[in-house]
Coordinates of C-alpha atoms in Angstrom, one line a residue:
X1 CA 75.8 17.6 68.7
X2 CA 72.5 18.0 66.7
X3 CA 70.1 20.9 67.0
X4 CA 70.0 21.4 70.8
X5 CA 66.0 22.1 70.9
X6 CA 65.2 18.9 69.3
X7 CA 67.3 16.8 72.1
X8 CA 66.1 19.1 74.8
X9 CA 62.6 18.7 74.1
X10 CA 63.0 14.8 73.4
X11 CA 64.6 14.4 76.7
X12 CA 61.9 16.7 78.5
X13 CA 59.3 14.7 77.1
X14 CA 60.5 11.2 77.8
X15 CA 61.7 12.0 81.2
X16 CA 58.6 13.9 82.2
X17 CA 59.4 17.8 82.1
X18 CA 57.3 19.0 79.5
X19 CA 54.4 17.3 77.3
X20 CA 51.9 18.5 74.8
X21 CA 48.8 19.7 76.5
X22 CA 45.7 17.3 75.8
X23 CA 47.8 15.1 73.4
X24 CA 45.1 12.3 73.2
X25 CA 43.1 14.9 71.4
X26 CA 45.4 15.9 69.2
X27 CA 47.0 19.0 71.3
X28 CA 46.7 22.6 70.6
X29 CA 49.7 25.1 69.9
X30 CA 50.5 27.5 72.8
X31 CA 49.5 25.1 75.5
X32 CA 51.9 22.8 77.4
X33 CA 51.5 20.4 80.5
X34 CA 54.6 20.3 82.9
X35 CA 55.1 16.6 83.9
X36 CA 56.1 15.3 87.4
X37 CA 60.0 16.8 86.9
X38 CA 58.8 19.8 85.0
X39 CA 56.3 21.0 87.6
X40 CA 58.8 20.5 90.5
X41 CA 61.5 22.4 88.6
X42 CA 59.0 25.1 87.8
X43 CA 58.3 25.5 91.7
X44 CA 62.0 25.5 92.4
X45 CA 62.5 28.3 90.0
X46 CA 59.5 30.3 91.5
X47 CA 60.6 29.8 95.0
X48 CA 64.2 31.0 94.2
X49 CA 62.6 34.2 92.8
X50 CA 60.5 34.2 96.0
X51 CA 63.7 33.9 98.0
X52 CA 64.9 37.2 96.4
X53 CA 62.0 39.2 96.1
X54 CA 60.3 38.2 99.5
X55 CA 63.1 37.2 101.6
X56 CA 65.7 39.5 100.6
X57 CA 63.8 42.6 99.5
X58 CA 60.8 42.1 101.9
X59 CA 57.8 42.4 99.3
X60 CA 54.8 40.5 100.3
X61 CA 53.1 38.5 97.7
X62 CA 49.4 38.8 96.8
X63 CA 47.0 36.4 94.8
X64 CA 44.5 38.2 92.6
X65 CA 41.7 36.6 90.2
X66 CA 42.9 35.5 86.8
X67 CA 39.7 36.9 85.6
X68 CA 39.1 40.8 85.7
X69 CA 36.1 42.7 84.6
X70 CA 36.4 44.9 81.6
X71 CA 36.9 48.2 83.7
X72 CA 40.2 47.3 84.7
X73 CA 41.7 46.6 81.1
X74 CA 40.1 49.8 79.8
X75 CA 42.1 51.6 81.9
X76 CA 45.2 49.6 81.6
X77 CA 44.9 50.3 77.7
X78 CA 44.5 46.5 77.0
X79 CA 41.0 46.6 75.4
X80 CA 41.8 49.3 73.1
X81 CA 45.3 48.8 72.4
X82 CA 46.5 45.3 73.3
X83 CA 46.3 44.0 69.6
X84 CA 48.8 42.3 67.2
X85 CA 48.9 42.8 63.4
X86 CA 47.4 40.0 61.6
X87 CA 46.9 38.8 58.1
X88 CA 45.2 35.5 56.7
X89 CA 46.9 33.8 53.9
X90 CA 44.9 33.9 50.7
X91 CA 45.8 30.5 49.6
X92 CA 45.8 28.0 52.8
X93 CA 43.8 30.4 54.8
X94 CA 46.2 30.2 58.0
X95 CA 46.4 33.2 60.1
X96 CA 50.1 34.7 60.6
X97 CA 51.5 37.7 62.6
X98 CA 52.2 40.2 59.6
X99 CA 55.1 41.9 61.5
X100 CA 57.0 38.4 62.1
X101 CA 56.6 37.6 58.1
X102 CA 58.2 41.1 57.5
X103 CA 60.8 40.6 60.3
X104 CA 61.7 36.9 58.9
X105 CA 62.8 38.5 55.6
X106 CA 65.0 41.4 56.8
X107 CA 62.7 43.9 57.9
X108 CA 63.8 45.2 61.4
X109 CA 61.2 47.0 63.5
X110 CA 58.3 45.6 61.4
X111 CA 56.1 45.6 64.6
X112 CA 56.4 49.6 64.5
X113 CA 54.9 49.9 60.8
X114 CA 51.6 51.0 60.0
X115 CA 48.9 48.5 58.8
X116 CA 49.5 50.0 55.2
X117 CA 53.3 49.8 55.3
X118 CA 53.0 46.2 56.6
X119 CA 50.8 45.0 53.9
X120 CA 53.1 46.6 51.2
X121 CA 56.1 45.0 52.9
X122 CA 54.7 41.4 52.7
X123 CA 52.8 41.6 49.7
X124 CA 55.6 39.7 47.6
X125 CA 56.9 37.5 50.6
X126 CA 55.9 33.8 51.1
X127 CA 53.3 32.3 53.5
X128 CA 55.0 30.8 56.2
X129 CA 52.9 27.8 56.2
X130 CA 52.3 27.0 52.4
X131 CA 55.1 29.1 50.7
X132 CA 52.7 30.9 48.3
X133 CA 53.0 34.7 47.7
X134 CA 50.8 36.5 50.2
X135 CA 49.9 38.9 47.5
X136 CA 47.2 41.7 48.1
X137 CA 46.5 40.6 51.6
X138 CA 44.5 42.7 54.3
X139 CA 46.5 43.3 57.5
X140 CA 44.4 44.0 60.6
X141 CA 44.8 44.3 64.5
X142 CA 43.7 41.4 66.4
X143 CA 43.3 41.8 70.2
X144 CA 45.1 39.3 72.2
X145 CA 42.8 38.9 75.2
X146 CA 40.7 36.1 75.9
X147 CA 37.1 37.7 76.5
X148 CA 34.3 35.8 78.7
X149 CA 31.2 36.6 80.4
X150 CA 30.7 37.1 84.2
X151 CA 27.6 35.6 85.8
X152 CA 24.4 34.3 84.1
X153 CA 23.5 35.6 80.9
X154 CA 26.8 37.4 80.4
X155 CA 25.8 40.5 82.3
X156 CA 29.2 41.7 82.6
X157 CA 32.1 41.5 80.3
X158 CA 35.5 39.9 81.7
X159 CA 38.8 39.1 80.3
X160 CA 41.4 36.5 81.0
X161 CA 44.3 38.7 82.5
X162 CA 47.0 39.3 80.2
X163 CA 49.5 40.3 83.0
X164 CA 49.5 40.0 86.4
X165 CA 50.4 43.3 87.0
X166 CA 46.8 44.9 87.1
X167 CA 45.8 43.2 90.4
X168 CA 48.7 44.8 92.2
X169 CA 47.5 48.1 90.8
X170 CA 43.8 47.8 91.5
X171 CA 44.8 46.8 95.1
X172 CA 47.0 49.6 95.5
X173 CA 45.1 51.5 98.1
X174 CA 44.5 48.4 100.5
X175 CA 48.6 47.9 99.9
X176 CA 49.4 51.4 100.8
X177 CA 47.4 50.9 104.2
X178 CA 49.1 47.5 104.7
X179 CA 52.5 49.2 104.4
X180 CA 51.3 52.0 106.8
X181 CA 51.5 54.7 103.8
X182 CA 55.1 55.0 103.6
X183 CA 57.0 55.0 100.5
X184 CA 58.8 52.8 99.0
X185 CA 56.7 49.8 99.2
X186 CA 56.2 46.9 96.8
X187 CA 54.1 43.8 96.2
X188 CA 54.8 40.5 94.1
X189 CA 52.6 38.0 92.3
X190 CA 53.3 34.8 90.5
X191 CA 50.4 33.3 88.5
X192 CA 48.9 32.5 85.0
X193 CA 48.3 35.0 82.4
X194 CA 46.8 34.5 79.0
X195 CA 47.4 36.0 75.5
X196 CA 45.5 34.6 72.6
X197 CA 48.7 34.6 70.3
X198 CA 48.1 34.4 66.8
X199 CA 50.4 31.5 65.7
X200 CA 52.5 30.3 68.3
X201 CA 55.3 28.2 66.6
X202 CA 58.0 28.6 69.2
X203 CA 57.4 25.7 71.9
X204 CA 57.7 27.2 75.6
X205 CA 58.8 30.6 74.2
X206 CA 55.6 31.8 73.0
X207 CA 52.6 30.3 75.0
X208 CA 48.8 31.2 75.1
X209 CA 48.9 30.4 79.0
X210 CA 52.0 31.1 80.8
X211 CA 53.2 32.0 84.2
X212 CA 54.5 35.6 84.9
X213 CA 56.3 36.4 88.3
X214 CA 55.8 40.2 88.5
X215 CA 56.9 43.1 91.3
X216 CA 55.6 46.4 91.3
X217 CA 57.6 48.9 93.4
X218 CA 55.9 52.1 94.4
X219 CA 58.6 54.9 95.2
X220 CA 58.3 58.8 95.5
X221 CA 58.7 60.4 91.9
X222 CA 61.5 62.5 93.1
X223 CA 63.5 60.2 95.2
X224 CA 65.0 57.4 92.9
X225 CA 68.0 56.5 95.0
X226 CA 67.5 52.9 96.0
X227 CA 68.1 52.7 99.9
X228 CA 69.7 49.5 99.5
X229 CA 71.9 50.2 96.3
X230 CA 75.3 49.6 97.9
X231 CA 74.4 45.6 97.6
X232 CA 74.9 46.0 93.7
X233 CA 76.8 49.3 93.3
X234 CA 79.6 47.6 92.2
X235 CA 78.1 44.6 90.5
X236 CA 79.5 44.4 87.0
X237 CA 77.4 43.8 83.9
X238 CA 77.6 44.0 80.1
X239 CA 74.8 46.5 79.3
X240 CA 73.6 47.1 75.6
X241 CA 72.2 50.5 75.7
X242 CA 70.3 52.5 72.9
X243 CA 73.7 54.4 72.0
X244 CA 75.5 51.4 71.4
X245 CA 72.5 49.5 69.3
X246 CA 72.1 52.2 67.1
X247 CA 76.0 52.8 66.3
X248 CA 76.3 49.1 66.2
X249 CA 78.8 48.8 69.1
X250 CA 79.0 45.9 71.6
X251 CA 77.6 46.2 74.9
X252 CA 79.4 48.2 77.7
X253 CA 80.8 46.3 80.7
X254 CA 80.0 48.6 83.4
X255 CA 79.3 48.5 87.3
X256 CA 75.7 49.6 88.4
X257 CA 77.1 52.8 90.2
X258 CA 79.0 53.6 86.7
X259 CA 75.8 53.1 84.6
X260 CA 73.6 55.4 86.8
X261 CA 76.5 57.9 87.1
X262 CA 77.0 57.9 83.1
X263 CA 73.2 58.2 82.4
X264 CA 73.3 54.7 80.7
X265 CA 70.6 53.7 83.2
X266 CA 67.9 56.0 84.4
X267 CA 68.1 55.7 88.2
X268 CA 69.4 53.5 90.9
X269 CA 66.1 51.7 91.0
X270 CA 66.2 50.5 87.6
X271 CA 69.9 49.5 87.7
X272 CA 69.4 47.6 91.1
X273 CA 66.8 45.4 89.6
X274 CA 68.9 45.0 86.7
X275 CA 71.7 43.3 88.9
X276 CA 69.1 41.4 91.0
X277 CA 67.8 39.8 87.8
X278 CA 71.2 39.1 86.8
X279 CA 71.8 37.4 89.9
X280 CA 68.5 35.4 89.8
X281 CA 69.4 34.2 86.2
X282 CA 72.8 33.1 87.5
X283 CA 71.4 31.0 90.3
X284 CA 68.9 29.4 87.8
X285 CA 72.0 28.2 85.8
X286 CA 71.8 30.6 82.8
X287 CA 75.1 30.6 80.9
X288 CA 76.7 34.3 81.5
X289 CA 78.1 34.2 78.1
X290 CA 74.6 33.6 76.8
X291 CA 73.0 36.4 78.7
X292 CA 72.5 40.4 77.9
X293 CA 70.6 43.4 79.1
X294 CA 69.2 45.4 76.2
X295 CA 67.6 48.9 76.6
X296 CA 64.5 49.5 74.7
X297 CA 65.2 51.6 71.6
X298 CA 63.3 54.8 71.4
X299 CA 60.9 53.3 68.7
X300 CA 59.9 50.3 71.0
X301 CA 59.9 51.9 74.3
X302 CA 56.6 52.7 75.6
X303 CA 55.5 56.4 75.7
X304 CA 55.1 56.5 79.5
X305 CA 58.1 54.6 80.3
X306 CA 61.1 56.6 81.7
X307 CA 63.6 53.7 81.0
X308 CA 63.2 50.0 80.1
X309 CA 65.5 47.2 80.0
X310 CA 65.1 43.3 78.6
X311 CA 67.3 40.6 80.1
X312 CA 67.8 38.5 76.7
X313 CA 69.0 34.8 77.1
X314 CA 70.4 33.2 73.8
X315 CA 68.9 30.3 72.6
X316 CA 70.4 27.9 69.8
X317 CA 67.0 27.5 68.0
X318 CA 65.4 30.9 68.9
X319 CA 68.2 33.3 69.1
X320 CA 67.8 36.1 71.6
X321 CA 64.9 35.5 73.7
X322 CA 63.4 38.3 76.0
X323 CA 62.7 36.6 79.5
X324 CA 62.5 39.7 82.0
X325 CA 61.6 43.1 81.3
X326 CA 62.7 46.0 83.9
X327 CA 61.1 49.2 83.6
X328 CA 60.4 52.4 85.3
X329 CA 56.5 53.1 84.4
X330 CA 56.5 56.3 85.9
X331 CA 52.8 57.0 87.4
X332 CA 51.0 56.0 84.1
X333 CA 49.0 53.0 85.8
X334 CA 48.2 54.5 88.8
X335 CA 46.9 57.5 87.0
X336 CA 45.0 55.4 84.5
X337 CA 43.2 53.5 87.2
X338 CA 42.4 56.6 89.2
X339 CA 40.9 58.2 86.1
X340 CA 38.6 55.2 85.3
X341 CA 37.7 54.1 88.9
X342 CA 37.4 57.7 90.4
X343 CA 39.7 56.8 93.4
X344 CA 42.7 58.4 94.5
X345 CA 45.5 56.5 94.0
X346 CA 47.9 58.3 96.1
X347 CA 50.0 58.2 99.5
X348 CA 50.1 61.1 102.0
X349 CA 53.4 62.4 102.5
X350 CA 53.8 64.2 105.7
X351 CA 56.4 67.3 105.6
X352 CA 59.2 67.3 108.0
X353 CA 57.7 70.6 109.5
X354 CA 54.1 71.6 109.1
X355 CA 53.4 75.1 107.6
X356 CA 50.3 77.4 107.3
X357 CA 48.6 78.6 104.0
X358 CA 45.9 81.0 103.4
X359 CA 43.3 79.0 101.5
X360 CA 40.0 80.0 99.6
X361 CA 37.1 77.9 100.7
X362 CA 33.9 78.0 98.6
X363 CA 30.6 77.2 100.5
X364 CA 27.8 76.3 98.6
X365 CA 24.1 77.3 99.6
X366 CA 22.3 74.2 99.5
X367 CA 19.0 75.9 100.5
X368 CA 19.2 77.8 97.2
X369 CA 21.0 75.2 95.0
X370 CA 18.5 72.6 95.9
X371 CA 15.0 73.9 94.8
X372 CA 16.9 75.5 91.5
X373 CA 19.0 72.6 90.3
X374 CA 17.2 69.6 92.0
X375 CA 18.9 66.2 91.4
X376 CA 21.9 68.1 90.2
X377 CA 22.4 70.0 93.3
X378 CA 24.6 67.8 95.0
X379 CA 27.3 67.2 92.2
X380 CA 27.1 70.7 91.4
X381 CA 28.1 71.7 94.9
X382 CA 30.8 69.3 94.9
X383 CA 32.3 70.7 91.7
X384 CA 32.0 74.3 93.2
X385 CA 34.6 73.3 95.8
X386 CA 37.2 73.1 93.1
X387 CA 35.6 76.0 90.8
X388 CA 37.5 79.4 90.2
X389 CA 34.8 82.1 90.9
X390 CA 34.6 85.5 89.9
X391 CA 32.7 88.5 91.1
X392 CA 29.7 87.3 89.0
X393 CA 29.6 83.5 89.7
X394 CA 31.7 80.3 88.6
X395 CA 31.2 77.8 85.8
X396 CA 31.3 73.9 86.6
X397 CA 31.0 71.1 84.6
X398 CA 28.7 68.1 85.6
X399 CA 28.2 65.0 83.5
X400 CA 29.6 67.1 80.5
X401 CA 27.5 69.8 80.8
X402 CA 28.5 73.2 82.0
X403 CA 26.5 75.2 84.5
X404 CA 26.8 78.9 85.6
X405 CA 26.2 79.3 89.3
X406 CA 25.4 82.9 90.3
X407 CA 27.7 84.3 92.9
X408 CA 24.5 84.5 95.4
X409 CA 24.3 80.8 95.5
X410 CA 27.6 80.4 97.4
X411 CA 29.9 81.8 99.8
X412 CA 33.6 82.5 99.5
X413 CA 35.7 82.4 102.6
X414 CA 39.4 82.7 103.0
X415 CA 40.9 80.3 105.9
X416 CA 44.1 80.1 107.4
X417 CA 45.0 76.2 107.4
X418 CA 47.6 74.0 108.5
X419 CA 49.3 71.9 105.6
X420 CA 51.1 68.9 107.5
X421 CA 51.8 67.1 104.1
X422 CA 50.9 66.4 100.3
X423 CA 49.2 63.5 98.5
X424 CA 51.6 62.0 96.0
X425 CA 50.9 59.4 93.2
X426 CA 54.0 57.1 93.5
X427 CA 55.8 56.1 90.2
X428 CA 56.2 52.2 89.7
X429 CA 59.2 50.1 88.9
X430 CA 58.4 46.7 87.4
X431 CA 60.4 44.0 86.9
X432 CA 58.3 41.4 85.0
X433 CA 59.6 37.6 84.7
X434 CA 58.4 35.2 82.0
X435 CA 58.9 31.7 84.2
X436 CA 58.3 29.5 81.2
X437 CA 60.9 31.2 79.1
X438 CA 63.5 31.1 81.9
X439 CA 62.6 27.3 82.5
X440 CA 63.2 26.4 78.8
X441 CA 66.6 28.4 78.6
X442 CA 67.6 26.6 82.1
X443 CA 66.7 23.4 80.3
X444 CA 68.8 24.3 77.1
X445 CA 71.8 25.8 79.0
X446 CA 71.7 22.8 81.6
X447 CA 72.0 20.3 78.6
X448 CA 75.1 18.5 77.6
X449 CA 76.2 15.3 76.2
X450 CA 79.4 13.4 76.2
X451 CA 81.0 10.0 75.3
X452 CA 81.8 7.7 78.2
X453 CA 82.8 4.1 77.7
X454 CA 81.5 4.2 74.1
X455 CA 78.0 5.6 75.1
X456 CA 76.5 8.8 75.0
X457 CA 76.0 10.3 78.4
X458 CA 73.3 13.2 78.5
X459 CA 73.2 15.4 81.5
X460 CA 71.2 18.1 82.9
X461 CA 73.7 20.5 84.8
X462 CA 71.1 21.9 87.0
X463 CA 72.3 24.2 90.0
X464 CA 71.4 21.8 93.1
X465 CA 68.8 24.2 94.5
X466 CA 66.6 24.0 91.5
X467 CA 67.1 20.3 90.5
X468 CA 63.9 18.6 90.4
X469 CA 65.6 15.8 92.4
X470 CA 68.5 16.6 94.4
X471 CA 69.8 13.1 95.6
X472 CA 69.1 9.4 94.6
X473 CA 69.7 6.5 96.6
X474 CA 70.7 3.2 95.3
X475 CA 71.1 0.1 97.5
X476 CA 73.7 -2.1 95.5
X477 CA 71.3 -5.0 95.7
X478 CA 68.1 -5.7 97.4
X479 CA 69.4 -8.1 100.2
X480 CA 71.6 -8.8 102.9
X481 CA 70.3 -5.6 104.6
X482 CA 71.3 -3.0 102.3
X483 CA 68.0 -2.1 101.3
X484 CA 66.9 -1.5 104.9
X485 CA 69.6 0.8 105.3
X486 CA 68.8 2.6 102.0
X487 CA 65.3 3.1 103.1
X488 CA 66.6 4.6 106.5
X489 CA 68.9 7.0 104.8
X490 CA 66.0 7.9 102.4
X491 CA 63.5 8.7 105.1
X492 CA 66.3 10.8 107.2
X493 CA 67.0 12.7 103.9
X494 CA 63.2 13.5 103.5
X495 CA 63.1 14.8 107.3
X496 CA 65.6 17.2 106.1
X497 CA 63.4 18.5 103.1
X498 CA 65.9 17.0 100.6
X499 CA 63.9 15.8 97.6
X500 CA 65.2 12.3 97.3
X501 CA 64.4 9.7 95.0
X502 CA 65.2 5.8 95.8
X503 CA 65.9 3.9 92.9
X504 CA 66.9 -0.2 93.0
X505 CA 66.0 -0.9 89.5
X506 CA 68.8 -2.3 87.3
X507 CA 72.7 -1.9 87.0
X508 CA 74.4 1.1 89.0
X509 CA 75.5 2.4 85.9
X510 CA 72.1 2.6 84.4
X511 CA 70.9 4.1 87.3
X512 CA 73.6 6.6 87.2
X513 CA 72.7 7.6 83.8
X514 CA 69.2 8.0 84.5
X515 CA 69.7 10.4 87.3
X516 CA 72.2 12.2 85.0
X517 CA 69.5 12.9 82.5
X518 CA 67.0 14.5 84.8
X519 CA 69.8 16.8 86.3
X520 CA 69.9 15.0 89.9
X521 CA 73.3 16.5 91.2
X522 CA 74.2 13.7 94.0
X523 CA 73.7 9.8 94.4
X524 CA 74.1 7.7 97.5
X525 CA 75.2 4.1 96.9
X526 CA 74.9 1.6 99.8
X527 CA 77.2 -1.5 99.4
X528 CA 78.6 -4.2 101.6
X529 CA 81.4 -1.9 102.8
X530 CA 78.3 0.1 104.3
X531 CA 77.6 -2.9 106.6
X532 CA 81.1 -3.2 107.7
X533 CA 82.3 0.7 108.4
X534 CA 78.9 2.3 108.2
X535 CA 80.0 4.5 105.2
X536 CA 78.2 5.3 101.8
X537 CA 79.7 6.3 98.2
X538 CA 78.6 9.8 97.4
X539 CA 78.7 10.6 93.8
X540 CA 78.9 13.9 91.9
X541 CA 76.8 14.3 88.9
X542 CA 79.1 17.0 87.2
X543 CA 82.5 15.2 87.7
X544 CA 81.4 11.8 88.1
X545 CA 83.7 11.4 91.2
X546 CA 83.3 9.6 94.2
X547 CA 83.9 9.8 98.0
X548 CA 83.0 7.6 101.1
X549 CA 81.3 9.6 103.9
X550 CA 79.9 8.2 107.1
X551 CA 76.1 7.3 106.7
X552 CA 75.2 9.3 109.6
X553 CA 76.6 12.5 108.2
X554 CA 74.5 11.9 104.8
X555 CA 71.9 14.8 105.4
X556 CA 73.9 17.2 106.7
X557 CA 76.6 17.0 104.1
X558 CA 74.1 17.0 101.3
X559 CA 72.3 20.1 103.0
X560 CA 75.7 21.8 102.8
X561 CA 76.4 20.7 99.3
X562 CA 72.8 21.9 97.8
X563 CA 72.9 25.3 99.8
X564 CA 76.5 25.8 98.6
X565 CA 78.1 26.1 101.6
X566 CA 80.7 23.3 100.9
X567 CA 81.8 22.1 97.4
X568 CA 82.3 18.4 96.2
X569 CA 86.1 19.2 96.0
X570 CA 86.3 20.0 99.6
X571 CA 84.9 16.5 100.5
X572 CA 87.5 15.1 98.1
X573 CA 90.4 17.0 99.9
X574 CA 89.0 15.8 103.3
X575 CA 88.9 12.1 102.1

């Protein structure tokens, strides 16, 4: 087989899966259009993801705007630090990722190098566009967010979101009340994100507008044993940890229980979502021999992350592609938004038994503070409640300025109070899925070619639940009542929510080949025997085998096949 990428993309364009965006105007790198079958495949993958995270896990979905005010991204660190190292070729004037140039010529971990070190590294390397030596080229940071103005005259700066997660974090207090302030709880979001990539040259792998599916699970920082861990405790997966990577060893095949007990994975929550992610990717049709879970090395792991793993899928064209990130982000995100917004991003956790404590309370004398400090009196009084007073007074800071408040301007009282619980800032477990990358890998892993009767048969071996079209209905000919029966069967399948394509154009063999190319797992043919005994031919895409089944059982049989309740081989045995 020739380069599978070329074959997959040629089929995807011809059959309506993926097209270049705004092709009539020359297209722009980093943007794609999903055609009729691609959009359906994408929705099927998204809904399969929802089945796991919403139906199985019980996390509700939210939908936040794709444009956020600047404060959100100041808090998240994107305004200051969400940048790639860029350079411009002095010969052809094309822009490139400097670290990508270095990595393509053998420098590992180039993204961790300083600007100066990267400049020295690529000085003698050829430009990816024109082939000339980069020479004495400047390397500089380029922020990847798309900036916009909100309102007339751009009164407020906004950004197209670079990830879906921040909308969940900014809704934290609302979500906490929705879940009755009980940990753990989580929320999910599927939607568009935007990154102004410098030079996207990897098709669907690196886009400027892409779809993310993210879950944010808020847990008690001291309780990281997953309540349903038994579901995946014995789930066995190859894990490529830091130790194995740095030693050049192969991944370790272990159960999730063993991974946690050995310290390979930080805690049960991270292990649980590694296993759940593996199950999702298997359901999408990813080849298990081309899937690995790789732990971030110390040089690439975010400073705030307790543990982080990537699900990487092997592509014949692109090598190992990161498709899912699973991280224990501690309380970094909530703490950052709390500091920027001034809101308390905490949950009140009651004790099993309340206790009493003696506390010292400062009561400001507002009658004295007001005339002396005027407009600053209220903020000074608020600051005094958290101050540490001496016999002489207390020092407080308001708007960056220190004030010494004499002891005669406030009263210190000791009170016995009942403590019923404490405010806890949760830690966050984040599984983040790149839907477009998963979809491309599903296309590549599903694609196959074989010679049948002297012709090349192209097949997409999609699992039935995600196939864009799940069954095709063919009347052998459009006469003698066969068309009417075919229409009746099509209508019945539609009533049972089975996505059906009616096709009466051309020879049956050609119709089969068309459906094989778009991944339709089953086909129903209505022929003259149907008029005699009310049976139809059911064909299986992968084996090309056929069975006769009663016409009035078609929808029920196909429903069982699509849900995996029955296998096609079972029908052969029943025949």
